[in-house]
Coordinates of C-alpha atoms and ligand atoms in Angstrom, one line a residue:
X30 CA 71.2 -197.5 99.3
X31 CA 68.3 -196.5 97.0
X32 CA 65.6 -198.0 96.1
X33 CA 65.5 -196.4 93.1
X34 CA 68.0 -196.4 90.2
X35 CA 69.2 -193.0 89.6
X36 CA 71.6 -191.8 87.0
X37 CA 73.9 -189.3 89.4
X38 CA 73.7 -189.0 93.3
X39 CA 75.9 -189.1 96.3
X40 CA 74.2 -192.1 97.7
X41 CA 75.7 -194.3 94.8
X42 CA 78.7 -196.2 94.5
X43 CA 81.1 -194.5 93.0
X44 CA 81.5 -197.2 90.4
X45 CA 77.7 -197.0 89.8
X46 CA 75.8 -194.6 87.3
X47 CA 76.5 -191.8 85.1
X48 CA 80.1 -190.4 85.5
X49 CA 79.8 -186.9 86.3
X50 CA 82.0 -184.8 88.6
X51 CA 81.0 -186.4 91.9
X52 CA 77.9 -187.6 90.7
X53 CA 76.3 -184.1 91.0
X54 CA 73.4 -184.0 88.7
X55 CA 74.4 -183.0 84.7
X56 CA 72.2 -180.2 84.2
X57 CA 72.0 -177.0 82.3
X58 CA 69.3 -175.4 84.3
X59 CA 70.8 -173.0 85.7
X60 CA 68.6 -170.9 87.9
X61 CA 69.2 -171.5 91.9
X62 CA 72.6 -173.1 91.2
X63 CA 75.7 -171.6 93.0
X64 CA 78.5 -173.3 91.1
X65 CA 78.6 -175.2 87.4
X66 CA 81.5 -178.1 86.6
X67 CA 82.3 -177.5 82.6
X68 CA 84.8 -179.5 81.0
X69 CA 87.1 -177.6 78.5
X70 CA 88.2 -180.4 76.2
X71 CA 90.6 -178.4 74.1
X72 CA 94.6 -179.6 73.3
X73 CA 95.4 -178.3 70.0
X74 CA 97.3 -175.1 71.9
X75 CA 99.7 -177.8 73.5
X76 CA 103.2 -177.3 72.1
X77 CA 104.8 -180.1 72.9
X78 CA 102.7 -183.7 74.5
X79 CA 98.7 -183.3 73.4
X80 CA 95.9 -185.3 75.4
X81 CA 94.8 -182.7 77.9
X82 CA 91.6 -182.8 75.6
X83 CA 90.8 -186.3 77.6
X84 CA 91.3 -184.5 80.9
X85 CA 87.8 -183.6 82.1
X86 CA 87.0 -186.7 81.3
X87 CA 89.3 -188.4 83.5
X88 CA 89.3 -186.1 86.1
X89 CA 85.4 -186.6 86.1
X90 CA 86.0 -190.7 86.1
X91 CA 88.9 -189.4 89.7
X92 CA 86.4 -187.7 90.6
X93 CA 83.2 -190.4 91.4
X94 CA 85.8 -191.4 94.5
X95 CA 85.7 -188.0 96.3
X96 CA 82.9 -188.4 99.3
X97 CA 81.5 -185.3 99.8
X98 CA 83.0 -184.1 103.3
X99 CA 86.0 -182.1 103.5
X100 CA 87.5 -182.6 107.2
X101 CA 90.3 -179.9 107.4
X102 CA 87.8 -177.2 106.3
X103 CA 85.0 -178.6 108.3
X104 CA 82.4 -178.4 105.2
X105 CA 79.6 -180.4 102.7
X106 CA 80.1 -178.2 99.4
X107 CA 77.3 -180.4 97.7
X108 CA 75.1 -179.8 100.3
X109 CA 76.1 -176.2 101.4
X110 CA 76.3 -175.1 97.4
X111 CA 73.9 -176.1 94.7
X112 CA 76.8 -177.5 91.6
X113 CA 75.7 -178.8 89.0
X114 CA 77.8 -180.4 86.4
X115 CA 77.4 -178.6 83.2
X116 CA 78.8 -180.9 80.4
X117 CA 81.1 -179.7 78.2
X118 CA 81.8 -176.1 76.1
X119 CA 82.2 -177.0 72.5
X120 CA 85.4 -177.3 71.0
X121 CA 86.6 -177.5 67.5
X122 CA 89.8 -179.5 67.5
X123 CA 91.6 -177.9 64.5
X124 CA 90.8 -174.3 65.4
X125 CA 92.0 -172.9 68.1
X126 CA 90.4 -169.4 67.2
X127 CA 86.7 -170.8 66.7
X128 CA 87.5 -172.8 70.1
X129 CA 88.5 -170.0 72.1
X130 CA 84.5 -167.8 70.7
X131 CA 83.1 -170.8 71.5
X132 CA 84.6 -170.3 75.0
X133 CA 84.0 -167.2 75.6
X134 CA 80.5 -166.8 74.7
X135 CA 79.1 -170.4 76.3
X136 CA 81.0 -169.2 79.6
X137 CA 79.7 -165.5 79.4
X138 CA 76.5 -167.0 79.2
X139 CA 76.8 -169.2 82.1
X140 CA 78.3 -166.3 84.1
X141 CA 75.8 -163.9 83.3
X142 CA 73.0 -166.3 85.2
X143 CA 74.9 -165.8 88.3
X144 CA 76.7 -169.1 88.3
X145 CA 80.4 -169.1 89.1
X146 CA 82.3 -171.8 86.7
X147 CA 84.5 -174.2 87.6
X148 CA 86.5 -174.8 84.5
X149 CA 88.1 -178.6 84.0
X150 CA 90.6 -178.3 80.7
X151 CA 92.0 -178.7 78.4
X152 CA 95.6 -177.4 77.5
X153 CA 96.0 -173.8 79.1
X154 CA 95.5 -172.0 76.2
X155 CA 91.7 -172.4 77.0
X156 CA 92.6 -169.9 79.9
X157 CA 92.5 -167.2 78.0
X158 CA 88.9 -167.2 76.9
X159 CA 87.6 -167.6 80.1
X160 CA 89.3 -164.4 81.3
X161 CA 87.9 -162.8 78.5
X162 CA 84.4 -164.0 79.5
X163 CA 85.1 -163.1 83.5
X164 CA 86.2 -159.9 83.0
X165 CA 83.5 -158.4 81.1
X166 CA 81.9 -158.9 84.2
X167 CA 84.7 -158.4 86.6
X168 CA 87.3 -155.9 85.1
X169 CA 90.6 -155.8 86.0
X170 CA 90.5 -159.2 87.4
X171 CA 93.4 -160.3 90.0
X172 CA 94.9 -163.5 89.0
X173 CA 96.9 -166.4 90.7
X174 CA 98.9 -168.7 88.6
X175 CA 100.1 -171.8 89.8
X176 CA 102.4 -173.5 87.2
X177 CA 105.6 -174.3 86.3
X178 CA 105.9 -171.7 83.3
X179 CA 105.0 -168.1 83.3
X180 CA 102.9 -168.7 79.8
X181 CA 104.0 -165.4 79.1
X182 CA 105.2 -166.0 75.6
X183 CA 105.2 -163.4 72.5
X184 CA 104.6 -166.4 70.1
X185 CA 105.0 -169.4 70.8
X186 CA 105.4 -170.7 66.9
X187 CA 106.0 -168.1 64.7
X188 CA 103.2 -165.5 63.9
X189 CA 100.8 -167.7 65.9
X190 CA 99.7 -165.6 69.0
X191 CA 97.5 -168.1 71.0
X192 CA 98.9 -171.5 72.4
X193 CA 99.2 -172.8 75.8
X194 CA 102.4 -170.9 76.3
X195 CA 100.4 -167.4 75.6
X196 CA 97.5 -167.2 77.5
X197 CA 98.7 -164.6 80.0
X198 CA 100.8 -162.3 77.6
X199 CA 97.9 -161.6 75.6
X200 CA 95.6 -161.4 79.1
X201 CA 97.7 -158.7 79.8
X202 CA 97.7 -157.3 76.5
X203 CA 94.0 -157.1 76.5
X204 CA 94.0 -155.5 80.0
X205 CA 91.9 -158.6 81.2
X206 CA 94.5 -158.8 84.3
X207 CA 96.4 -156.3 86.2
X208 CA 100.0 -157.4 86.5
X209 CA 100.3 -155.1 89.6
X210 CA 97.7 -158.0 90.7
X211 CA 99.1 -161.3 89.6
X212 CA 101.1 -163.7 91.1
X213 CA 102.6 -166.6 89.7
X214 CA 104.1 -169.2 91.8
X215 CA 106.2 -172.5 91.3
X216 CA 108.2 -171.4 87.9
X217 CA 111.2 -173.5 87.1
X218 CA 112.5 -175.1 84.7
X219 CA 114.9 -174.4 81.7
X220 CA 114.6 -171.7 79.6
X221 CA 115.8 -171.1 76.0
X222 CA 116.7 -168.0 77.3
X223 CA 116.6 -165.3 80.1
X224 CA 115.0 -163.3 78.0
X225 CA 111.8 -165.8 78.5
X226 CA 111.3 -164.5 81.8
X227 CA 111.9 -161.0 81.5
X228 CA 108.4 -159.9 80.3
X229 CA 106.2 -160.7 83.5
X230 CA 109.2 -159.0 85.6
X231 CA 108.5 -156.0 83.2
X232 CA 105.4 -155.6 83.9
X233 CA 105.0 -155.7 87.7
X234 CA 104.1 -159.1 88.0
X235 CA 104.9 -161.1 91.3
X236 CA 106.8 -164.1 90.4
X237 CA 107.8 -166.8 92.8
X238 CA 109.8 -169.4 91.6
X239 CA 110.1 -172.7 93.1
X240 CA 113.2 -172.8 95.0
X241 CA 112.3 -169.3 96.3
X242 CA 108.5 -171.2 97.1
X243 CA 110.1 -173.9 99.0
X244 CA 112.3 -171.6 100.6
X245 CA 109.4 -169.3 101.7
X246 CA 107.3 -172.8 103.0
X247 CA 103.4 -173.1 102.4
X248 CA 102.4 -170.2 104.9
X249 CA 105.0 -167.9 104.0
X250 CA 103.0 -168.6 99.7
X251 CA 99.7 -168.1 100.8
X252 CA 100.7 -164.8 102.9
X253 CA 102.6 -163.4 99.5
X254 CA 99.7 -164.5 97.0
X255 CA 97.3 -162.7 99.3
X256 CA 99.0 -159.7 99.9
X257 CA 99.5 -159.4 95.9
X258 CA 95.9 -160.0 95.2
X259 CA 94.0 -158.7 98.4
X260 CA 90.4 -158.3 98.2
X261 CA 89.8 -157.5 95.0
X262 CA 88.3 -159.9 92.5
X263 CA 90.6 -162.9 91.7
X264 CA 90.7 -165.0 88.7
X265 CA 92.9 -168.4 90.0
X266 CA 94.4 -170.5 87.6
X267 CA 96.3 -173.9 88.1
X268 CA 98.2 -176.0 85.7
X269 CA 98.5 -179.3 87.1
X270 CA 102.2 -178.9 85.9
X271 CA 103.1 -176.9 89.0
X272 CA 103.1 -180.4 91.0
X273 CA 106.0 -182.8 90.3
X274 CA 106.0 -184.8 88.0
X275 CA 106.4 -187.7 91.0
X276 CA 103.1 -187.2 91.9
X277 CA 101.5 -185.4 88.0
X278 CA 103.2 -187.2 86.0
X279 CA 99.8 -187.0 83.5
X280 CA 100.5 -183.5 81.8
X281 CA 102.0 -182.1 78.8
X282 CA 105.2 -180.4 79.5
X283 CA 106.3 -182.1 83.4
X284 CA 109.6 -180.1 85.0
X285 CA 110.8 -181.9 87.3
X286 CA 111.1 -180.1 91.2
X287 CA 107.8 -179.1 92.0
X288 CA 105.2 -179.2 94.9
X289 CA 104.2 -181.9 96.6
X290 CA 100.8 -182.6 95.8
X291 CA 100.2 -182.3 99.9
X292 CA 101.8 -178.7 99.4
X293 CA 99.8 -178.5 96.4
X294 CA 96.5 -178.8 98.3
X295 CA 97.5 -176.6 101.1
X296 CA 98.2 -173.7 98.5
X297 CA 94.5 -173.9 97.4
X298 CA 93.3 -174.2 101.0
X299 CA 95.5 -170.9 101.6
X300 CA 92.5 -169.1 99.5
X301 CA 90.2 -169.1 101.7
X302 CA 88.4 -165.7 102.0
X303 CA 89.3 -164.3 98.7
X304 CA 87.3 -162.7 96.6
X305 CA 87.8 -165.6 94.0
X306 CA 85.4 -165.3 91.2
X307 CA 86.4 -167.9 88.6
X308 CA 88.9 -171.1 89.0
X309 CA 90.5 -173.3 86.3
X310 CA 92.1 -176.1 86.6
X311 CA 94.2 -177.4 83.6
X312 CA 97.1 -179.6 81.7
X313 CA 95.9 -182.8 82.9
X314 CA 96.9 -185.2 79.9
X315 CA 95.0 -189.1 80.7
X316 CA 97.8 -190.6 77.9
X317 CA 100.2 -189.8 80.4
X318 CA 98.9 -190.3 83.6
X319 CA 99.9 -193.7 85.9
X320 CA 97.1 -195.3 87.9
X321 CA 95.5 -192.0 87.5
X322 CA 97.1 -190.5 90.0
X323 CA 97.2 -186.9 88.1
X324 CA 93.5 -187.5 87.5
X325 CA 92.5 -188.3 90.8
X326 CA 95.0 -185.1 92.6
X327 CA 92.8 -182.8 90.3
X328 CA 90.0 -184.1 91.1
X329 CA 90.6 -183.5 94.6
X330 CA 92.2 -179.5 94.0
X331 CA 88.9 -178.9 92.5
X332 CA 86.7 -180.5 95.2
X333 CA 89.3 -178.2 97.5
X334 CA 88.0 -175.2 95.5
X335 CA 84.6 -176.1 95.9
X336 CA 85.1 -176.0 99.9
X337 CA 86.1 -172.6 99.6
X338 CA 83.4 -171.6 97.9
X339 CA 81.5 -173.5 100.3
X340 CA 83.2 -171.3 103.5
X341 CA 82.2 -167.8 101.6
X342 CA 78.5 -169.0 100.7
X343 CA 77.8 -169.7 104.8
X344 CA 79.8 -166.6 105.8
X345 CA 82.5 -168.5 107.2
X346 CA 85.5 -166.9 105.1
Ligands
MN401 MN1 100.5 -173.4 81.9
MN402 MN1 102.9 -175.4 82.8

């Protein structure tokens, strides 16, 4: 135990101190630091159950629990990557346009230092201005897509082109993404109409919905994702919504028949070795969430993503 008092640190409780992402320090000094934590506290793209804006909070409060060893992949990311945990971007609730600059530019900005972001949201329509920010400086990203809806809507509401159930129609509209490159894996649900699924098909994306997932087991995933994506630069994005509701019940739109939040982890385990150059991790809705279960399986998929980044920094991809 320390002497001292700090605010942050790995040698405190995890009930003790400030409450940032495993205590890592809060800091915006950026130079020397491998990885930055920035919450995304942005709901007003949600269509249907807001609160995601309390999610990096929460998943901050999961997170003081984590210990900093990750036994499967036999790696310290804290000790073998400098993170620091950046705060929050800021958001203006009622604009959704302003919001989305804001993004952007604070990301860019963060990226351009050398520091690769580990985004906490937020509904997923915060997605979309961190692709714009990563690929200006990787074009023609790959991207991964775990959730239970392609989020390939036109519109959404009527004449309203960004939401949470837009971000990757207009990625691909703005040639952020190459569909050739982007998978999307664990879609179900009902539609309000075939028609709802058609456009990623259109456009060359690979789509693997859940029973086909399940079907395929967790090696058979992670062999398809990285055949889609190979080594190219990859942009990986994962609503929480993807899991079951049985074990995420804490999100905005649940559909019931999902992963396991075992298979869940495995999935993000299964990137080890890519070329992954920015992560987000959203959906996560605290008003909804039991015993913070959603919360504290987020916590962990981004501690899992830090592991990985961990395995490339020491060569051991
Ligand atoms: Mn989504
Ligand atoms: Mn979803």
């Amino acid at each position: 135990m320390p002497t001292a008092n700090p605010a942050f640190g790995a040698d405190l409780e995890p009930f003790h101190g400030i409450t940032t992402f495993m205590r890592l320090p809060a800091s915006r000094a950026l130079e020397g630091v491998d990885a930055a934590i920035v919450g995304v506290p942005f709901d007003s793209g949600a269509s249907f159950r807001s609160g995601a804006r309390f999610g990096p909070r929460s998943i901050r409060e999961a997170s003081t629990m984590l210990w900093g060893y990750n036994r499967v992949l036999d790696v310290t990311p804290a000790q073998a990557l400098s993170i620091v945990d950046y705060g929050d971007v800021s958001v203006i609730p009622v604009d959704i346009r302003a919001t989305m600059a804001h993004i952007t530019e604070e990301v860019a900005e963060i990226l351009d230092t050398g520091v690769q972001v580990v985004a906490l949201g937020g509904d997923h329509s915060i997605s979309l201005p961190l692709l714009r920010a990563h690929a200006a400086r990787f074009p023609d990203l790959a991207l991964i897509h775990f959730d239970a809806h392609p989020d390939m809507w036109d519109e959404e509401f009527e004449g309203q082109p960004y939401s949470h159930g837009t971000p990757f129609r207009r990625a691909v509209e703005e040639s952020l993404i190459d569909p050739a490159a982007t998978v999307q894996v664990g879609i179900r649900g009902p539609l309000s109409e075939s028609a709802d699924i058609a456009y990623p098909l259109e456009r060359g994306v690979t789509v693997i919905p859940i029973e086909q997932a399940l079907a395929m087991g967790v090696p058979g995933i992670i062999e398809r994702m990285r055949g889609v994506v190979g080594q190219r630069p990859v942009y990986v994005s994962l609503d929480i919504d993807a899991v079951d509701p049985a074990f995420a019940p804490g999100t905005g739109t649940p559909e019931v028949g999902g992963f396991s939040s075992f298979q869940m982890l495995q999935l993000v385990r299964g990137l080890r070795g890519l070329n992954i150059v920015g992560f987000d991790l959203v959906e996560v809705s605290p008003p909804y969430d039991h015993g913070h279960i959603t919360a504290i399986l987020a916590a962990n998929l981004a501690f899992e993503f830090l592991s990985l980044l961990a395995l490339r920094k020491a060569g051991r991809d």
